[in-house]
mmCIF file of C-alpha atoms and ligand atoms in Angstrom:
data_model
loop_
_atom_site.group_PDB
_atom_site.id
_atom_site.type_symbol
_atom_site.label_atom_id
_atom_site.label_comp_id
_atom_site.label_asym_id
_atom_site.label_seq_id
_atom_site.Cartn_x
_atom_site.Cartn_y
_atom_site.Cartn_z
ATOM 1 C CA UNK A 21 138.330 29.558 -34.409
ATOM 2 C CA UNK A 22 138.356 25.796 -34.595
ATOM 3 C CA UNK A 23 141.313 23.403 -34.496
ATOM 4 C CA UNK A 24 141.071 22.747 -38.322
ATOM 5 C CA UNK A 25 142.346 26.362 -38.800
ATOM 6 C CA UNK A 26 145.985 25.186 -38.626
ATOM 7 C CA UNK A 27 146.311 25.312 -42.454
ATOM 8 C CA UNK A 28 145.904 29.054 -42.927
ATOM 9 C CA UNK A 29 146.551 28.648 -46.596
ATOM 10 C CA UNK A 30 143.545 26.513 -47.164
ATOM 11 C CA UNK A 31 140.663 28.235 -48.896
ATOM 12 C CA UNK A 32 137.346 27.869 -46.986
ATOM 13 C CA UNK A 33 133.930 29.486 -47.284
ATOM 14 C CA UNK A 34 134.082 31.161 -43.895
ATOM 15 C CA UNK A 35 137.099 33.333 -44.830
ATOM 16 C CA UNK A 36 137.357 36.707 -46.375
ATOM 17 C CA UNK A 37 139.443 36.802 -49.606
ATOM 18 C CA UNK A 38 140.494 39.310 -52.202
ATOM 19 C CA UNK A 39 138.117 39.354 -55.199
ATOM 20 C CA UNK A 40 139.807 37.832 -58.211
ATOM 21 C CA UNK A 41 137.529 39.663 -60.631
ATOM 22 C CA UNK A 42 138.031 43.285 -59.794
ATOM 23 C CA UNK A 43 141.076 42.849 -57.458
ATOM 24 C CA UNK A 44 139.752 45.676 -55.278
ATOM 25 C CA UNK A 45 136.904 44.224 -53.254
ATOM 26 C CA UNK A 46 136.716 41.287 -50.927
ATOM 27 C CA UNK A 47 134.559 38.202 -51.238
ATOM 28 C CA UNK A 48 132.910 36.415 -48.398
ATOM 29 C CA UNK A 49 130.081 34.019 -47.846
ATOM 30 C CA UNK A 50 126.568 35.315 -48.421
ATOM 31 C CA UNK A 51 124.385 34.477 -45.414
ATOM 32 C CA UNK A 52 121.883 31.592 -45.911
ATOM 33 C CA UNK A 53 123.367 30.866 -49.342
ATOM 34 C CA UNK A 54 125.904 28.392 -50.660
ATOM 35 C CA UNK A 55 127.623 31.285 -52.511
ATOM 36 C CA UNK A 56 130.106 34.052 -52.006
ATOM 37 C CA UNK A 57 129.870 37.629 -53.238
ATOM 38 C CA UNK A 58 132.258 40.578 -53.698
ATOM 39 C CA UNK A 59 131.515 43.764 -51.869
ATOM 40 C CA UNK A 60 132.698 45.939 -54.714
ATOM 41 C CA UNK A 61 131.904 44.442 -58.097
ATOM 42 C CA UNK A 62 128.923 42.278 -56.948
ATOM 43 C CA UNK A 63 129.935 39.189 -58.778
ATOM 44 C CA UNK A 64 128.645 35.939 -57.337
ATOM 45 C CA UNK A 65 131.024 33.088 -56.752
ATOM 46 C CA UNK A 66 130.706 29.397 -55.559
ATOM 47 C CA UNK A 67 133.544 27.442 -54.089
ATOM 48 C CA UNK A 68 134.865 24.025 -54.866
ATOM 49 C CA UNK A 69 136.719 23.283 -51.679
ATOM 50 C CA UNK A 70 138.285 19.832 -52.748
ATOM 51 C CA UNK A 71 139.961 21.508 -55.703
ATOM 52 C CA UNK A 72 140.431 24.867 -53.974
ATOM 53 C CA UNK A 73 138.487 26.442 -56.921
ATOM 54 C CA UNK A 74 136.463 29.567 -57.093
ATOM 55 C CA UNK A 75 133.819 29.762 -59.811
ATOM 56 C CA UNK A 76 132.201 32.943 -60.897
ATOM 57 C CA UNK A 77 128.734 31.671 -61.603
ATOM 58 C CA UNK A 78 126.967 34.771 -62.807
ATOM 59 C CA UNK A 79 128.369 34.140 -66.160
ATOM 60 C CA UNK A 80 128.147 31.119 -68.372
ATOM 61 C CA UNK A 81 130.321 29.122 -68.789
ATOM 62 C CA UNK A 82 131.702 30.090 -65.359
ATOM 63 C CA UNK A 83 135.159 31.643 -64.857
ATOM 64 C CA UNK A 84 137.376 29.529 -62.652
ATOM 65 C CA UNK A 85 140.283 30.649 -60.283
ATOM 66 C CA UNK A 86 142.611 28.465 -58.273
ATOM 67 C CA UNK A 87 143.640 29.399 -54.680
ATOM 68 C CA UNK A 88 147.404 28.790 -54.307
ATOM 69 C CA UNK A 89 147.542 29.674 -50.576
ATOM 70 C CA UNK A 90 147.987 33.347 -50.930
ATOM 71 C CA UNK A 91 146.158 34.537 -53.952
ATOM 72 C CA UNK A 92 144.033 33.648 -56.995
ATOM 73 C CA UNK A 93 145.769 32.166 -60.025
ATOM 74 C CA UNK A 94 144.883 31.027 -63.476
ATOM 75 C CA UNK A 95 141.610 32.625 -64.427
ATOM 76 C CA UNK A 96 140.088 30.577 -67.103
ATOM 77 C CA UNK A 97 136.618 29.741 -68.431
ATOM 78 C CA UNK A 98 135.610 26.248 -67.421
ATOM 79 C CA UNK A 99 136.499 23.910 -70.276
ATOM 80 C CA UNK A 100 137.951 26.763 -72.385
ATOM 81 C CA UNK A 101 141.472 28.119 -72.338
ATOM 82 C CA UNK A 102 142.910 31.119 -74.149
ATOM 83 C CA UNK A 103 145.896 29.065 -75.540
ATOM 84 C CA UNK A 104 148.981 30.397 -77.339
ATOM 85 C CA UNK A 105 147.045 30.233 -80.589
ATOM 86 C CA UNK A 106 144.620 32.791 -79.402
ATOM 87 C CA UNK A 107 147.398 35.117 -78.155
ATOM 88 C CA UNK A 108 149.312 34.560 -81.397
ATOM 89 C CA UNK A 109 146.335 35.495 -83.566
ATOM 90 C CA UNK A 110 145.601 38.424 -81.153
ATOM 91 C CA UNK A 111 149.157 39.816 -81.576
ATOM 92 C CA UNK A 112 149.037 39.285 -85.475
ATOM 93 C CA UNK A 113 145.600 41.084 -85.470
ATOM 94 C CA UNK A 114 147.060 44.059 -83.651
ATOM 95 C CA UNK A 115 150.404 44.198 -85.443
ATOM 96 C CA UNK A 116 149.860 43.142 -88.981
ATOM 97 C CA UNK A 117 147.534 45.805 -90.379
ATOM 98 C CA UNK A 118 149.534 48.746 -89.190
ATOM 99 C CA UNK A 119 152.769 47.178 -90.366
ATOM 100 C CA UNK A 120 151.239 46.618 -93.808
ATOM 101 C CA UNK A 121 150.030 50.214 -94.006
ATOM 102 C CA UNK A 122 153.322 51.534 -92.683
ATOM 103 C CA UNK A 123 155.423 49.413 -94.982
ATOM 104 C CA UNK A 124 153.438 50.343 -98.116
ATOM 105 C CA UNK A 125 153.515 54.026 -97.237
ATOM 106 C CA UNK A 126 157.226 53.759 -96.577
ATOM 107 C CA UNK A 127 157.750 52.013 -99.936
ATOM 108 C CA UNK A 128 155.756 54.795 -101.717
ATOM 109 C CA UNK A 129 157.899 57.417 -99.998
ATOM 110 C CA UNK A 130 161.174 55.894 -100.798
ATOM 111 C CA UNK A 131 160.076 55.426 -104.416
ATOM 112 C CA UNK A 132 159.132 59.025 -104.861
ATOM 113 C CA UNK A 133 161.846 60.470 -102.645
ATOM 114 C CA UNK A 134 159.509 62.680 -100.674
ATOM 115 C CA UNK A 135 159.213 62.942 -96.934
ATOM 116 C CA UNK A 136 156.525 60.587 -95.323
ATOM 117 C CA UNK A 137 153.096 62.295 -95.486
ATOM 118 C CA UNK A 138 151.625 62.975 -92.077
ATOM 119 C CA UNK A 139 148.413 61.205 -93.048
ATOM 120 C CA UNK A 140 150.099 57.837 -93.531
ATOM 121 C CA UNK A 141 151.743 58.150 -90.096
ATOM 122 C CA UNK A 142 148.468 59.117 -88.404
ATOM 123 C CA UNK A 143 146.746 56.298 -90.310
ATOM 124 C CA UNK A 144 149.177 53.745 -89.188
ATOM 125 C CA UNK A 145 148.870 54.837 -85.561
ATOM 126 C CA UNK A 146 145.040 54.807 -85.736
ATOM 127 C CA UNK A 147 144.955 51.360 -87.247
ATOM 128 C CA UNK A 148 147.137 50.033 -84.503
ATOM 129 C CA UNK A 149 145.016 51.651 -81.769
ATOM 130 C CA UNK A 150 141.821 50.491 -83.195
ATOM 131 C CA UNK A 151 142.922 46.940 -83.475
ATOM 132 C CA UNK A 152 144.477 47.104 -79.979
ATOM 133 C CA UNK A 153 141.088 48.412 -78.681
ATOM 134 C CA UNK A 154 139.193 45.615 -80.389
ATOM 135 C CA UNK A 155 141.415 42.995 -78.847
ATOM 136 C CA UNK A 156 141.307 44.669 -75.481
ATOM 137 C CA UNK A 157 137.573 44.785 -75.527
ATOM 138 C CA UNK A 158 137.250 41.079 -76.465
ATOM 139 C CA UNK A 159 139.698 40.106 -73.578
ATOM 140 C CA UNK A 160 137.809 42.259 -71.072
ATOM 141 C CA UNK A 161 134.509 40.746 -72.286
ATOM 142 C CA UNK A 162 135.958 37.290 -71.970
ATOM 143 C CA UNK A 163 136.981 37.761 -68.393
ATOM 144 C CA UNK A 164 134.124 39.974 -67.529
ATOM 145 C CA UNK A 165 136.498 42.470 -65.989
ATOM 146 C CA UNK A 166 134.271 45.167 -64.379
ATOM 147 C CA UNK A 167 136.078 48.217 -65.988
ATOM 148 C CA UNK A 168 133.554 50.811 -64.762
ATOM 149 C CA UNK A 169 133.515 49.475 -61.256
ATOM 150 C CA UNK A 170 137.204 49.308 -61.210
ATOM 151 C CA UNK A 171 137.756 52.839 -62.085
ATOM 152 C CA UNK A 172 134.985 54.237 -60.007
ATOM 153 C CA UNK A 173 136.427 52.392 -57.019
ATOM 154 C CA UNK A 174 139.909 53.651 -57.786
ATOM 155 C CA UNK A 175 138.472 57.216 -58.086
ATOM 156 C CA UNK A 176 136.689 56.926 -54.792
ATOM 157 C CA UNK A 177 139.847 55.604 -53.041
ATOM 158 C CA UNK A 178 141.850 58.523 -54.447
ATOM 159 C CA UNK A 179 139.360 61.167 -53.345
ATOM 160 C CA UNK A 180 138.754 59.783 -49.896
ATOM 161 C CA UNK A 181 142.418 60.124 -48.954
HETATM 162 ZN ZN1 ZN B 22 135.104 42.178 -57.064
#
């Protein structure tokens, strides 16, 4: 190791780091290339050492993480941020439709005096789950989270114990 290694926290291309994309593998420099790769999810990264940034370049625009000395923070797409407006509309998208269905079913029930029909309860639950799944899929797609690799690696780790 050279004398410049006094700042252990500094991110450099010679080190081995946890993968910010799958959080299971490790990234390290590819030989003969100005890039780094994960040994689990196979995403390709490049480093911006001045800013201590890591860019996932196999998607466009690239995802960016910042190295804070111990781990990766602040995944965001270069130039794009999922601001509070996105999260607010995501929450509204998930919660509003089932709430509307539930409230209208409840209003019908209290008007007629009967017990709530099972169908409207199931319907409300299904609407909630469907909208949650849609939002989840869009977030996973946005961050390119490798769901399949994640679960297969977790499964392999479980069975190898
Ligand atoms: Zn990975």
